[in-house]
């Protein structure tokens, strides 16, 4: 009997040891798995940190090295009186660069001048999904909004799918719409400008500050574009949900500004861009800023211009032309 109990106790002890070993093995495996997962997450974070943004066209062409008395962060700047066409600031205004979502200002001009019904229901399709940059959108395929709602979102919050849908629903389709954009630019004397699509996602949509000033002046003639581009917030009903959008230009919420029209833009090739019509010191001014470095630098440049304009009397600002270095000699 004692031998039987001894054998039983030995078996229980051996089983417990085996179970303990198994638990220890599982714990080690779990610890290794967690450590590996942590290592992968750390590697991903390091990978994200080391991603370097592609240089803009302005940076590649050396425009960011241009100095100016206001120390603007934009490679290109143009400020002119809307009524007299007097140029107050000209910094590389002749340079032709990608214009990103400033494109949507011409998109809106073509839509409004076509006099299509703003109440017609348009549907977002797979064709409107961005394959150029892979950007996302809260307007899922199948979303239905009126043309007026699409126009509002395209102008105020730079909604790419909305802008593309506007062009796709133009008489003759997208090809006819892009042709209309280029034809309108030609009529405005925008000889430096070319459009290939209605959103601005393509870096082949290019223009100069001088051309864009002409576009701002033309777009300003349409009260609807003025109203939609400067509204602070807008909500649309999508199925059972309500989507809330805000203006991409924070200056429209700043009481120090009297903005009559505006549009922002950004893709890496274009840098941060901004066009505005604003009233400062009793003057209606058109402002164009292209290839600005830094998320808020275009707004900072606009503030620098405002403070300069409101100074009494404002100094005369002319662009500084860098002196060419003579041939180097060796001794």
mmCIF file of C-alpha atoms in Angstrom:
data_model
loop_
_atom_site.group_PDB
_atom_site.id
_atom_site.type_symbol
_atom_site.label_atom_id
_atom_site.label_comp_id
_atom_site.label_asym_id
_atom_site.label_seq_id
_atom_site.Cartn_x
_atom_site.Cartn_y
_atom_site.Cartn_z
ATOM 1 C CA UNK A 1 0.000 0.000 0.000
ATOM 2 C CA UNK A 2 2.790 2.414 0.911
ATOM 3 C CA UNK A 3 4.548 1.590 -2.357
ATOM 4 C CA UNK A 4 1.368 2.393 -4.250
ATOM 5 C CA UNK A 5 1.041 5.789 -2.555
ATOM 6 C CA UNK A 6 4.701 6.507 -3.259
ATOM 7 C CA UNK A 7 4.288 5.735 -6.939
ATOM 8 C CA UNK A 8 1.150 7.883 -7.105
ATOM 9 C CA UNK A 9 2.899 10.799 -5.423
ATOM 10 C CA UNK A 10 5.825 10.433 -7.806
ATOM 11 C CA UNK A 11 3.466 10.486 -10.776
ATOM 12 C CA UNK A 12 1.713 13.612 -9.537
ATOM 13 C CA UNK A 13 5.038 15.304 -8.940
ATOM 14 C CA UNK A 14 6.275 14.382 -12.427
ATOM 15 C CA UNK A 15 3.029 15.630 -13.985
ATOM 16 C CA UNK A 16 3.245 18.906 -12.080
ATOM 17 C CA UNK A 17 6.831 19.397 -13.190
ATOM 18 C CA UNK A 18 5.851 18.741 -16.809
ATOM 19 C CA UNK A 19 2.946 21.164 -16.567
ATOM 20 C CA UNK A 20 5.229 23.736 -15.016
ATOM 21 C CA UNK A 21 7.725 23.265 -17.814
ATOM 22 C CA UNK A 22 4.974 23.618 -20.416
ATOM 23 C CA UNK A 23 3.728 26.814 -18.790
ATOM 24 C CA UNK A 24 7.252 28.138 -18.669
ATOM 25 C CA UNK A 25 7.737 27.305 -22.336
ATOM 26 C CA UNK A 26 4.446 29.034 -23.257
ATOM 27 C CA UNK A 27 5.421 32.076 -21.190
ATOM 28 C CA UNK A 28 8.812 32.252 -22.909
ATOM 29 C CA UNK A 29 7.168 31.911 -26.333
ATOM 30 C CA UNK A 30 4.639 34.611 -25.426
ATOM 31 C CA UNK A 31 7.420 36.867 -24.175
ATOM 32 C CA UNK A 32 9.386 36.291 -27.383
ATOM 33 C CA UNK A 33 6.288 37.020 -29.479
ATOM 34 C CA UNK A 34 5.617 40.246 -27.557
ATOM 35 C CA UNK A 35 9.249 41.272 -27.834
ATOM 36 C CA UNK A 36 9.203 40.595 -31.587
ATOM 37 C CA UNK A 37 5.980 42.583 -32.022
ATOM 38 C CA UNK A 38 7.462 45.444 -30.003
ATOM 39 C CA UNK A 39 10.584 45.314 -32.160
ATOM 40 C CA UNK A 40 8.464 45.486 -35.324
ATOM 41 C CA UNK A 41 6.474 48.461 -33.957
ATOM 42 C CA UNK A 42 9.687 50.239 -33.002
ATOM 43 C CA UNK A 43 11.149 49.573 -36.452
ATOM 44 C CA UNK A 44 8.004 50.962 -38.062
ATOM 45 C CA UNK A 45 8.147 54.093 -35.908
ATOM 46 C CA UNK A 46 11.802 54.576 -36.786
ATOM 47 C CA UNK A 47 10.960 54.024 -40.436
ATOM 48 C CA UNK A 48 8.256 56.705 -40.264
ATOM 49 C CA UNK A 49 10.631 59.128 -38.591
ATOM 50 C CA UNK A 50 13.256 58.704 -41.297
ATOM 51 C CA UNK A 51 10.888 59.335 -44.219
ATOM 52 C CA UNK A 52 12.076 62.452 -46.024
ATOM 53 C CA UNK A 53 9.517 64.531 -47.922
ATOM 54 C CA UNK A 54 10.165 64.923 -51.611
ATOM 55 C CA UNK A 55 11.492 68.372 -52.512
ATOM 56 C CA UNK A 56 9.116 70.728 -54.285
ATOM 57 C CA UNK A 57 9.700 71.971 -57.808
ATOM 58 C CA UNK A 58 10.475 75.410 -56.384
ATOM 59 C CA UNK A 59 13.086 73.977 -54.056
ATOM 60 C CA UNK A 60 14.688 71.956 -56.841
ATOM 61 C CA UNK A 61 14.908 75.058 -59.040
ATOM 62 C CA UNK A 62 16.551 77.114 -56.303
ATOM 63 C CA UNK A 63 13.645 79.523 -55.779
ATOM 64 C CA UNK A 64 13.648 79.012 -52.010
ATOM 65 C CA UNK A 65 17.006 80.723 -51.872
ATOM 66 C CA UNK A 66 15.510 84.030 -53.005
ATOM 67 C CA UNK A 67 15.635 86.723 -50.307
ATOM 68 C CA UNK A 68 13.024 89.434 -49.822
ATOM 69 C CA UNK A 69 12.639 92.328 -47.346
ATOM 70 C CA UNK A 70 9.585 90.765 -45.643
ATOM 71 C CA UNK A 71 11.401 87.452 -45.095
ATOM 72 C CA UNK A 72 8.557 85.499 -46.692
ATOM 73 C CA UNK A 73 8.658 81.715 -46.454
ATOM 74 C CA UNK A 74 7.014 81.344 -49.875
ATOM 75 C CA UNK A 75 9.295 80.936 -52.885
ATOM 76 C CA UNK A 76 6.802 82.900 -54.974
ATOM 77 C CA UNK A 77 4.689 85.858 -53.874
ATOM 78 C CA UNK A 78 2.615 88.468 -55.645
ATOM 79 C CA UNK A 79 0.520 91.202 -54.052
ATOM 80 C CA UNK A 80 -1.336 93.611 -56.304
ATOM 81 C CA UNK A 81 -4.103 96.185 -56.092
ATOM 82 C CA UNK A 82 -7.228 94.627 -57.602
ATOM 83 C CA UNK A 83 -8.546 97.936 -58.947
ATOM 84 C CA UNK A 84 -5.393 99.659 -60.207
ATOM 85 C CA UNK A 85 -3.300 96.528 -60.898
ATOM 86 C CA UNK A 86 -0.409 98.201 -59.078
ATOM 87 C CA UNK A 87 2.068 95.512 -58.008
ATOM 88 C CA UNK A 88 3.129 95.940 -54.384
ATOM 89 C CA UNK A 89 5.190 92.774 -53.979
ATOM 90 C CA UNK A 90 6.746 90.668 -56.702
ATOM 91 C CA UNK A 91 8.860 87.691 -55.707
ATOM 92 C CA UNK A 92 9.513 85.270 -58.547
ATOM 93 C CA UNK A 93 6.000 86.002 -59.837
ATOM 94 C CA UNK A 94 6.958 84.790 -63.310
ATOM 95 C CA UNK A 95 7.998 81.311 -62.145
ATOM 96 C CA UNK A 96 5.815 78.448 -63.417
ATOM 97 C CA UNK A 97 5.153 75.814 -60.740
ATOM 98 C CA UNK A 98 2.617 73.137 -59.794
ATOM 99 C CA UNK A 99 -0.403 74.777 -58.133
ATOM 100 C CA UNK A 100 -2.049 71.845 -56.308
ATOM 101 C CA UNK A 101 -5.639 72.553 -55.233
ATOM 102 C CA UNK A 102 -5.540 76.155 -56.430
ATOM 103 C CA UNK A 103 -6.689 74.272 -59.530
ATOM 104 C CA UNK A 104 -10.140 74.011 -57.937
ATOM 105 C CA UNK A 105 -10.638 77.751 -58.344
ATOM 106 C CA UNK A 106 -10.683 77.313 -62.130
ATOM 107 C CA UNK A 107 -12.822 74.194 -61.665
ATOM 108 C CA UNK A 108 -15.404 76.317 -59.860
ATOM 109 C CA UNK A 109 -15.296 79.042 -62.506
ATOM 110 C CA UNK A 110 -16.029 76.537 -65.283
ATOM 111 C CA UNK A 111 -18.842 74.917 -63.282
ATOM 112 C CA UNK A 112 -20.513 78.219 -62.392
ATOM 113 C CA UNK A 113 -20.206 79.676 -65.883
ATOM 114 C CA UNK A 114 -21.667 76.511 -67.420
ATOM 115 C CA UNK A 115 -24.880 77.331 -65.517
ATOM 116 C CA UNK A 116 -25.637 73.690 -64.761
ATOM 117 C CA UNK A 117 -28.273 73.091 -62.095
ATOM 118 C CA UNK A 118 -26.834 73.310 -58.591
ATOM 119 C CA UNK A 119 -29.670 71.084 -57.373
ATOM 120 C CA UNK A 120 -28.859 68.145 -59.653
ATOM 121 C CA UNK A 121 -27.790 65.046 -57.710
ATOM 122 C CA UNK A 122 -24.284 63.812 -58.520
ATOM 123 C CA UNK A 123 -22.882 60.438 -57.444
ATOM 124 C CA UNK A 124 -19.304 59.725 -56.374
ATOM 125 C CA UNK A 125 -18.005 56.816 -58.428
ATOM 126 C CA UNK A 126 -14.834 54.720 -58.475
ATOM 127 C CA UNK A 127 -13.558 57.071 -61.187
ATOM 128 C CA UNK A 128 -13.382 59.849 -58.582
ATOM 129 C CA UNK A 129 -11.030 57.904 -56.281
ATOM 130 C CA UNK A 130 -7.529 59.376 -56.230
ATOM 131 C CA UNK A 131 -5.060 57.114 -58.036
ATOM 132 C CA UNK A 132 -2.494 59.927 -58.413
ATOM 133 C CA UNK A 133 -1.510 60.395 -54.765
ATOM 134 C CA UNK A 134 -3.626 57.775 -53.007
ATOM 135 C CA UNK A 135 -5.317 60.366 -50.804
ATOM 136 C CA UNK A 136 -8.424 59.465 -48.839
ATOM 137 C CA UNK A 137 -11.869 61.024 -48.651
ATOM 138 C CA UNK A 138 -14.911 60.903 -46.406
ATOM 139 C CA UNK A 139 -17.099 60.790 -49.525
ATOM 140 C CA UNK A 140 -17.360 57.053 -50.121
ATOM 141 C CA UNK A 141 -18.102 55.618 -53.553
ATOM 142 C CA UNK A 142 -21.858 55.809 -54.007
ATOM 143 C CA UNK A 143 -22.265 59.048 -52.020
ATOM 144 C CA UNK A 144 -24.888 61.318 -53.548
ATOM 145 C CA UNK A 145 -24.812 65.103 -53.131
ATOM 146 C CA UNK A 146 -26.111 68.027 -55.150
ATOM 147 C CA UNK A 147 -23.805 69.847 -57.528
ATOM 148 C CA UNK A 148 -23.993 72.852 -55.194
ATOM 149 C CA UNK A 149 -22.871 70.742 -52.230
ATOM 150 C CA UNK A 150 -20.009 69.254 -54.248
ATOM 151 C CA UNK A 151 -18.933 72.744 -55.301
ATOM 152 C CA UNK A 152 -19.048 73.954 -51.700
ATOM 153 C CA UNK A 153 -16.871 71.101 -50.442
ATOM 154 C CA UNK A 154 -14.387 71.477 -53.304
ATOM 155 C CA UNK A 155 -13.900 75.196 -52.694
ATOM 156 C CA UNK A 156 -14.080 75.393 -48.910
ATOM 157 C CA UNK A 157 -12.422 72.170 -47.773
ATOM 158 C CA UNK A 158 -10.646 71.157 -50.990
ATOM 159 C CA UNK A 159 -12.543 67.869 -51.366
ATOM 160 C CA UNK A 160 -10.842 66.049 -54.233
ATOM 161 C CA UNK A 161 -13.572 63.531 -55.047
ATOM 162 C CA UNK A 162 -16.145 66.325 -55.133
ATOM 163 C CA UNK A 163 -14.011 68.339 -57.568
ATOM 164 C CA UNK A 164 -13.437 65.320 -59.792
ATOM 165 C CA UNK A 165 -17.149 64.480 -59.804
ATOM 166 C CA UNK A 166 -17.945 68.051 -60.886
ATOM 167 C CA UNK A 167 -15.667 67.657 -63.885
ATOM 168 C CA UNK A 168 -16.973 64.179 -64.721
ATOM 169 C CA UNK A 169 -20.595 65.413 -64.771
ATOM 170 C CA UNK A 170 -19.801 68.259 -67.183
ATOM 171 C CA UNK A 171 -21.374 68.029 -70.662
ATOM 172 C CA UNK A 172 -18.982 65.871 -72.680
ATOM 173 C CA UNK A 173 -17.363 64.417 -69.574
ATOM 174 C CA UNK A 174 -13.978 64.969 -67.980
ATOM 175 C CA UNK A 175 -12.071 65.494 -71.224
ATOM 176 C CA UNK A 176 -14.420 68.285 -72.266
ATOM 177 C CA UNK A 177 -14.196 69.806 -68.797
ATOM 178 C CA UNK A 178 -10.389 69.987 -68.821
ATOM 179 C CA UNK A 179 -10.537 71.516 -72.311
ATOM 180 C CA UNK A 180 -12.951 74.132 -70.957
ATOM 181 C CA UNK A 181 -10.544 74.888 -68.098
ATOM 182 C CA UNK A 182 -7.669 75.517 -70.508
ATOM 183 C CA UNK A 183 -9.863 77.523 -72.863
ATOM 184 C CA UNK A 184 -10.989 79.777 -70.000
ATOM 185 C CA UNK A 185 -7.376 80.269 -68.942
ATOM 186 C CA UNK A 186 -6.514 81.278 -72.488
ATOM 187 C CA UNK A 187 -9.319 83.845 -72.531
ATOM 188 C CA UNK A 188 -7.939 85.333 -69.322
ATOM 189 C CA UNK A 189 -4.477 85.647 -70.868
ATOM 190 C CA UNK A 190 -3.033 82.987 -68.556
ATOM 191 C CA UNK A 191 -0.272 81.998 -70.959
ATOM 192 C CA UNK A 192 1.795 80.208 -68.298
ATOM 193 C CA UNK A 193 -1.066 77.933 -67.231
ATOM 194 C CA UNK A 194 -1.957 74.346 -68.100
ATOM 195 C CA UNK A 195 -4.536 72.006 -66.574
ATOM 196 C CA UNK A 196 -4.733 68.230 -66.995
ATOM 197 C CA UNK A 197 -7.404 67.430 -64.380
ATOM 198 C CA UNK A 198 -9.798 69.313 -62.049
ATOM 199 C CA UNK A 199 -8.453 68.535 -58.556
ATOM 200 C CA UNK A 200 -4.827 69.665 -58.482
ATOM 201 C CA UNK A 201 -3.494 66.276 -57.415
ATOM 202 C CA UNK A 202 -1.393 66.163 -60.593
ATOM 203 C CA UNK A 203 1.851 68.161 -60.579
ATOM 204 C CA UNK A 204 1.243 68.790 -64.279
ATOM 205 C CA UNK A 205 -1.348 71.405 -63.335
ATOM 206 C CA UNK A 206 0.943 74.425 -63.412
ATOM 207 C CA UNK A 207 0.742 78.207 -63.436
ATOM 208 C CA UNK A 208 2.516 81.401 -62.392
ATOM 209 C CA UNK A 209 1.579 83.920 -59.710
ATOM 210 C CA UNK A 210 0.755 86.498 -62.376
ATOM 211 C CA UNK A 211 -1.653 84.111 -64.079
ATOM 212 C CA UNK A 212 -3.244 83.140 -60.775
ATOM 213 C CA UNK A 213 -3.848 86.784 -59.920
ATOM 214 C CA UNK A 214 -5.880 87.050 -63.145
ATOM 215 C CA UNK A 215 -7.826 83.933 -62.149
ATOM 216 C CA UNK A 216 -8.590 85.317 -58.676
ATOM 217 C CA UNK A 217 -9.865 88.529 -60.241
ATOM 218 C CA UNK A 218 -12.130 86.578 -62.626
ATOM 219 C CA UNK A 219 -13.419 84.205 -59.946
ATOM 220 C CA UNK A 220 -14.203 87.167 -57.685
ATOM 221 C CA UNK A 221 -16.820 88.309 -60.192
ATOM 222 C CA UNK A 222 -18.983 85.344 -59.158
ATOM 223 C CA UNK A 223 -20.767 85.961 -55.823
ATOM 224 C CA UNK A 224 -21.329 82.216 -55.360
ATOM 225 C CA UNK A 225 -17.603 81.468 -55.509
ATOM 226 C CA UNK A 226 -16.902 84.266 -53.050
ATOM 227 C CA UNK A 227 -19.519 82.929 -50.652
ATOM 228 C CA UNK A 228 -18.575 79.248 -50.813
ATOM 229 C CA UNK A 229 -14.807 79.743 -50.673
ATOM 230 C CA UNK A 230 -14.960 81.902 -47.540
ATOM 231 C CA UNK A 231 -17.588 80.035 -45.487
ATOM 232 C CA UNK A 232 -16.097 78.835 -42.224
ATOM 233 C CA UNK A 233 -17.932 75.520 -41.830
ATOM 234 C CA UNK A 234 -20.347 73.348 -43.761
ATOM 235 C CA UNK A 235 -22.157 70.074 -43.086
ATOM 236 C CA UNK A 236 -23.705 67.601 -45.510
ATOM 237 C CA UNK A 237 -26.046 64.684 -44.888
ATOM 238 C CA UNK A 238 -24.667 61.401 -46.216
ATOM 239 C CA UNK A 239 -27.145 58.614 -45.584
ATOM 240 C CA UNK A 240 -27.797 58.540 -41.853
ATOM 241 C CA UNK A 241 -24.634 60.473 -41.070
ATOM 242 C CA UNK A 242 -23.869 64.181 -41.106
ATOM 243 C CA UNK A 243 -20.359 65.104 -42.186
ATOM 244 C CA UNK A 244 -18.924 68.337 -40.811
ATOM 245 C CA UNK A 245 -16.289 70.198 -42.817
ATOM 246 C CA UNK A 246 -14.157 73.243 -41.977
ATOM 247 C CA UNK A 247 -12.416 75.755 -44.197
ATOM 248 C CA UNK A 248 -8.807 74.811 -44.957
ATOM 249 C CA UNK A 249 -7.809 78.476 -44.523
ATOM 250 C CA UNK A 250 -7.852 79.456 -40.855
ATOM 251 C CA UNK A 251 -7.668 83.154 -41.730
ATOM 252 C CA UNK A 252 -11.375 83.165 -42.644
ATOM 253 C CA UNK A 253 -12.067 82.743 -38.916
ATOM 254 C CA UNK A 254 -9.741 85.601 -37.957
ATOM 255 C CA UNK A 255 -11.645 88.876 -37.320
ATOM 256 C CA UNK A 256 -8.556 90.859 -38.329
ATOM 257 C CA UNK A 257 -9.135 89.772 -41.922
ATOM 258 C CA UNK A 258 -11.765 90.834 -44.467
ATOM 259 C CA UNK A 259 -11.411 88.067 -47.055
ATOM 260 C CA UNK A 260 -13.557 88.153 -50.176
ATOM 261 C CA UNK A 261 -12.252 84.958 -51.813
ATOM 262 C CA UNK A 262 -9.636 82.355 -51.022
ATOM 263 C CA UNK A 263 -8.250 78.950 -51.954
ATOM 264 C CA UNK A 264 -5.497 76.820 -50.473
ATOM 265 C CA UNK A 265 -3.493 74.015 -52.017
ATOM 266 C CA UNK A 266 -0.854 71.431 -51.206
ATOM 267 C CA UNK A 267 0.985 68.547 -52.803
ATOM 268 C CA UNK A 268 4.651 67.841 -52.159
ATOM 269 C CA UNK A 269 5.668 69.029 -55.638
ATOM 270 C CA UNK A 270 3.909 72.379 -55.120
ATOM 271 C CA UNK A 271 4.578 73.097 -51.452
ATOM 272 C CA UNK A 272 1.942 75.038 -49.496
ATOM 273 C CA UNK A 273 -0.027 77.436 -51.703
ATOM 274 C CA UNK A 274 -2.589 80.181 -51.085
ATOM 275 C CA UNK A 275 -4.505 82.752 -53.118
ATOM 276 C CA UNK A 276 -6.764 85.402 -51.616
ATOM 277 C CA UNK A 277 -8.688 88.544 -52.300
ATOM 278 C CA UNK A 278 -8.782 90.681 -49.175
ATOM 279 C CA UNK A 279 -9.443 94.260 -48.180
ATOM 280 C CA UNK A 280 -6.616 95.829 -46.197
ATOM 281 C CA UNK A 281 -6.137 99.468 -45.254
ATOM 282 C CA UNK A 282 -9.018 100.437 -47.542
ATOM 283 C CA UNK A 283 -7.559 98.670 -50.574
ATOM 284 C CA UNK A 284 -8.774 95.549 -52.366
ATOM 285 C CA UNK A 285 -5.727 93.351 -52.790
ATOM 286 C CA UNK A 286 -5.012 90.080 -54.548
ATOM 287 C CA UNK A 287 -2.398 87.894 -52.887
ATOM 288 C CA UNK A 288 -0.678 84.820 -54.283
ATOM 289 C CA UNK A 289 1.753 82.645 -52.323
ATOM 290 C CA UNK A 290 3.309 79.544 -53.907
ATOM 291 C CA UNK A 291 5.741 76.895 -52.686
ATOM 292 C CA UNK A 292 5.695 77.892 -49.043
ATOM 293 C CA UNK A 293 7.732 75.710 -46.688
ATOM 294 C CA UNK A 294 5.978 74.669 -43.473
ATOM 295 C CA UNK A 295 2.357 73.850 -42.647
ATOM 296 C CA UNK A 296 1.403 77.341 -41.466
ATOM 297 C CA UNK A 297 3.986 79.408 -43.313
ATOM 298 C CA UNK A 298 1.651 80.555 -46.106
ATOM 299 C CA UNK A 299 -0.695 82.006 -43.472
ATOM 300 C CA UNK A 300 2.291 83.562 -41.746
ATOM 301 C CA UNK A 301 3.324 85.174 -45.018
ATOM 302 C CA UNK A 302 -0.165 86.605 -45.452
ATOM 303 C CA UNK A 303 0.057 88.056 -41.924
ATOM 304 C CA UNK A 304 3.445 89.594 -42.703
ATOM 305 C CA UNK A 305 1.950 91.264 -45.759
ATOM 306 C CA UNK A 306 -1.056 92.499 -43.762
ATOM 307 C CA UNK A 307 1.140 94.096 -41.112
ATOM 308 C CA UNK A 308 3.271 95.705 -43.810
ATOM 309 C CA UNK A 309 0.243 97.048 -45.713
ATOM 310 C CA UNK A 310 -1.331 98.414 -42.545
ATOM 311 C CA UNK A 311 1.882 100.197 -41.557
ATOM 312 C CA UNK A 312 1.781 103.958 -42.146
ATOM 313 C CA UNK A 313 3.230 104.732 -44.594
ATOM 314 C CA UNK A 314 4.074 101.331 -46.103
ATOM 315 C CA UNK A 315 7.598 101.070 -47.493
ATOM 316 C CA UNK A 316 8.194 100.197 -51.120
ATOM 317 C CA UNK A 317 9.215 96.553 -51.434
ATOM 318 C CA UNK A 318 11.105 95.336 -54.460
ATOM 319 C CA UNK A 319 12.605 91.915 -54.943
ATOM 320 C CA UNK A 320 16.278 91.543 -54.233
ATOM 321 C CA UNK A 321 18.191 90.186 -57.201
ATOM 322 C CA UNK A 322 21.145 88.059 -56.072
ATOM 323 C CA UNK A 323 24.435 89.298 -57.449
ATOM 324 C CA UNK A 324 26.215 86.954 -59.800
ATOM 325 C CA UNK A 325 29.609 85.932 -58.511
ATOM 326 C CA UNK A 326 32.568 86.632 -60.709
ATOM 327 C CA UNK A 327 35.018 83.956 -61.745
ATOM 328 C CA UNK A 328 37.069 82.649 -58.852
ATOM 329 C CA UNK A 329 40.832 82.974 -59.054
ATOM 330 C CA UNK A 330 43.460 80.933 -57.328
ATOM 331 C CA UNK A 331 46.758 82.196 -56.047
#
